[in-house]
């Protein structure tokens, strides 16, 4: 293979059989189960990186069931998103979510999510299922139970407008790619949006959440103090590509 061929083909690893196709990635009937809870604000400030600012003392613990995803197939994901504020160089203040942790059961979105956007994805076994009148989410890391979440199924329908507005907010994460000597080659704050959202329904109900200690799955580092709200919604959407808004290796230079 010629050098020019390598350059032309290089998109993802492995070179001759990439782990995932090129975007865009579209999701149909994506099911969200989100429990918002209060936690230790000092611990929030310790894990959210500048220039992001923590907003309040809450965390959104999310289970996401994706039965039909272009390029990625059928999989389930779970993790923690922290409400944050970001001020652009122009002075615009954006409120969104910092993606703190993600656990899922499918190799392609793990590889693609980490390499393209910088999603903090790790391999685990999340489940989201309906058990009679209850929506149930669990996360096992190996054989160990790390999360149990429950919610009354579709107790009250929600106005779709506020849910759609929340889904339109940006999300942020840290993309880290090491050099071959293990020094950071890329260390960037990335922002992305969901696009082409069609919200099909949204509900709320009573919710409960338990997080269990695990050395390699540290969801319990942000402990549950009080449940604020449990919501459940279904949507079609496209995962928008990211943009770098802060480069930690370029003298702290913001990008946009």
XYZ file of C-alpha atoms in Angstrom:
256
model
C 0.000 0.000 0.000
C 1.402 3.356 -1.065
C 1.737 6.317 1.342
C -0.912 8.206 -0.632
C -3.257 5.234 -0.244
C -2.720 5.220 3.514
C -3.577 8.909 3.678
C -6.663 8.420 1.538
C -7.938 5.435 3.531
C -7.051 6.593 7.036
C -10.269 7.253 8.940
C -10.300 4.896 11.908
C -8.450 1.875 13.230
C -7.744 -0.738 12.050
C -6.667 0.854 8.768
C -8.029 -1.921 6.529
C -11.094 -2.849 8.569
C -12.295 0.114 10.698
C -14.225 -0.623 13.878
C -17.033 1.727 12.807
C -18.316 3.503 9.667
C -18.147 7.220 8.998
C -20.868 9.456 10.496
C -23.586 10.640 10.552
C -25.149 8.239 13.022
C -28.928 8.235 13.225
C -30.921 6.736 16.103
C -34.521 5.573 15.834
C -36.806 5.031 18.848
C -34.019 5.948 21.250
C -35.405 5.401 24.758
C -34.138 7.551 27.648
C -34.621 6.848 31.362
C -33.147 9.679 33.432
C -33.042 10.105 37.194
C -31.890 13.514 38.401
C -30.469 13.486 41.911
C -28.658 15.759 44.348
C -25.101 14.916 45.335
C -22.038 16.308 47.131
C -21.228 19.692 45.481
C -17.571 19.485 46.510
C -17.216 16.223 44.625
C -18.859 17.769 41.581
C -16.368 20.625 41.580
C -13.520 18.136 41.896
C -14.451 16.207 38.732
C -15.712 18.960 36.383
C -12.792 20.530 34.480
C -12.297 24.244 33.896
C -13.283 26.247 31.928
C -16.636 24.574 32.631
C -18.471 25.710 35.773
C -20.705 23.499 37.893
C -24.357 24.575 38.021
C -26.048 23.529 41.258
C -25.616 20.191 43.024
C -27.401 17.749 40.709
C -26.430 14.868 38.453
C -28.478 13.187 35.741
C -28.073 9.418 35.809
C -29.115 8.147 32.362
C -30.024 4.815 30.829
C -30.366 4.924 27.037
C -31.736 2.043 24.992
C -30.796 2.212 21.300
C -32.561 -0.553 19.351
C -31.870 0.858 15.869
C -28.687 2.872 15.292
C -27.069 3.300 11.884
C -23.559 1.884 11.940
C -23.743 0.905 15.608
C -26.688 -1.503 15.648
C -28.600 -2.410 18.804
C -27.083 -1.524 22.184
C -27.643 0.003 25.619
C -25.730 2.770 27.377
C -25.710 4.320 30.819
C -23.818 7.012 32.695
C -23.702 10.347 34.492
C -24.137 13.851 33.063
C -23.460 16.942 35.205
C -25.167 20.318 34.571
C -22.516 22.914 33.666
C -22.034 26.401 32.292
C -19.552 27.383 29.555
C -18.641 30.956 28.606
C -17.406 31.377 25.033
C -14.678 33.896 24.119
C -17.413 36.183 22.768
C -19.076 36.219 26.192
C -22.011 33.946 25.382
C -22.993 31.802 28.361
C -24.106 28.305 27.407
C -25.751 25.890 29.814
C -25.471 22.203 29.035
C -24.170 18.929 30.389
C -20.697 17.560 31.080
C -20.523 13.876 30.177
C -18.728 12.456 33.195
C -19.003 8.673 32.712
C -20.481 6.228 30.186
C -20.799 2.443 30.199
C -22.087 0.394 27.268
C -22.154 -3.068 25.708
C -21.124 -2.595 22.058
C -17.588 -2.292 20.656
C -18.302 -0.028 17.653
C -19.847 2.900 19.595
C -17.180 2.541 22.291
C -14.401 2.903 19.721
C -16.176 5.538 17.610
C -17.404 7.539 20.573
C -13.966 7.693 22.186
C -11.953 8.337 19.023
C -14.214 10.883 17.281
C -15.831 12.876 20.110
C -13.956 11.834 23.236
C -16.912 10.218 25.004
C -15.677 8.599 28.259
C -16.949 5.147 27.303
C -16.081 1.856 29.001
C -17.267 -1.689 28.325
C -19.887 -2.971 30.772
C -23.380 -4.515 30.828
C -26.215 -2.002 31.209
C -29.825 -3.123 30.854
C -33.068 -1.161 30.446
C -36.298 -3.150 30.563
C -39.977 -2.960 31.430
C -41.127 -5.136 34.348
C -44.912 -4.958 34.707
C -45.619 -1.395 35.938
C -41.945 -0.514 36.475
C -39.127 0.734 34.270
C -35.907 -0.921 35.464
C -32.287 -0.007 34.709
C -29.254 -1.953 35.920
C -25.506 -1.731 35.344
C -23.125 -4.640 35.903
C -19.366 -4.168 35.553
C -18.252 -7.713 34.980
C -20.196 -9.767 37.500
C -20.661 -6.890 39.968
C -23.889 -4.873 40.247
C -23.025 -1.158 40.277
C -26.390 0.572 39.632
C -30.081 -0.147 40.136
C -32.669 2.413 38.959
C -36.462 2.109 38.950
C -39.357 4.310 37.872
C -43.132 4.016 37.753
C -44.020 3.422 34.108
C -45.622 6.383 32.304
C -47.440 7.780 35.348
C -47.811 11.317 33.946
C -47.359 12.618 30.410
C -45.046 15.605 30.084
C -45.278 18.683 27.902
C -42.855 17.918 25.076
C -41.606 21.492 24.599
C -39.416 21.690 27.766
C -38.009 18.212 27.086
C -37.124 19.177 23.514
C -35.518 22.400 24.774
C -33.351 20.438 27.198
C -32.319 18.047 24.424
C -31.220 21.032 22.312
C -28.623 22.117 24.877
C -24.953 21.374 24.181
C -22.997 18.596 25.830
C -19.299 18.715 26.678
C -16.573 16.150 27.241
C -12.788 15.861 27.428
C -11.129 14.169 24.444
C -7.770 12.628 25.364
C -5.497 10.825 22.887
C -2.064 9.794 24.211
C 1.192 10.001 22.272
C 3.262 6.843 21.807
C 5.350 7.861 24.835
C 2.141 8.196 26.917
C 2.257 11.984 27.084
C -0.999 13.629 25.952
C -1.055 14.299 22.201
C -4.653 15.583 22.212
C -6.396 17.034 25.256
C -9.427 19.086 24.268
C -12.794 20.218 25.542
C -15.332 19.141 22.911
C -18.894 20.404 22.473
C -21.631 18.641 20.510
C -25.393 18.829 19.937
C -28.103 16.335 19.068
C -29.723 17.167 15.728
C -32.905 16.390 13.767
C -34.722 15.492 16.981
C -38.237 14.051 16.731
C -39.598 13.656 20.257
C -42.274 10.939 20.301
C -43.359 10.995 23.939
C -42.232 11.913 27.459
C -43.401 10.908 30.930
C -42.484 11.247 34.595
C -43.142 9.135 37.675
C -41.722 8.074 41.037
C -38.061 7.083 40.862
C -35.345 5.420 42.919
C -31.603 5.052 42.364
C -28.886 3.032 44.111
C -25.170 3.323 43.299
C -22.663 0.751 44.575
C -18.908 1.120 45.112
C -16.583 -0.407 42.503
C -12.885 0.274 41.900
C -13.208 0.484 38.106
C -16.791 1.722 37.784
C -16.865 4.737 40.077
C -20.462 5.930 39.653
C -20.854 5.930 43.452
C -18.170 8.630 43.738
C -21.076 11.041 43.146
C -23.400 9.680 45.843
C -27.179 9.951 45.868
C -28.397 12.448 48.480
C -31.939 13.034 47.230
C -34.001 12.155 44.138
C -35.196 15.251 42.272
C -37.047 13.770 39.293
C -37.430 10.668 37.129
C -38.273 11.030 33.429
C -38.718 8.700 30.481
C -38.845 9.763 26.838
C -38.456 8.365 23.329
C -37.004 10.168 20.306
C -35.416 9.843 16.889
C -32.251 11.906 16.479
C -28.897 12.356 14.788
C -25.695 12.524 16.807
C -24.035 15.745 15.697
C -20.276 15.914 15.186
C -18.246 17.692 17.829
C -16.217 20.875 17.805
C -13.185 21.759 19.898
C -13.927 24.709 22.199
C -10.805 24.591 24.385
C -7.337 23.155 23.785
C -5.563 22.288 27.026
C -2.221 21.807 25.233
C -2.191 25.138 23.375
C -1.504 27.534 26.267
C -5.154 27.222 27.291
C -6.298 28.725 24.028
C -10.086 28.664 23.485
C -11.289 27.774 19.989
C -14.823 29.195 19.849
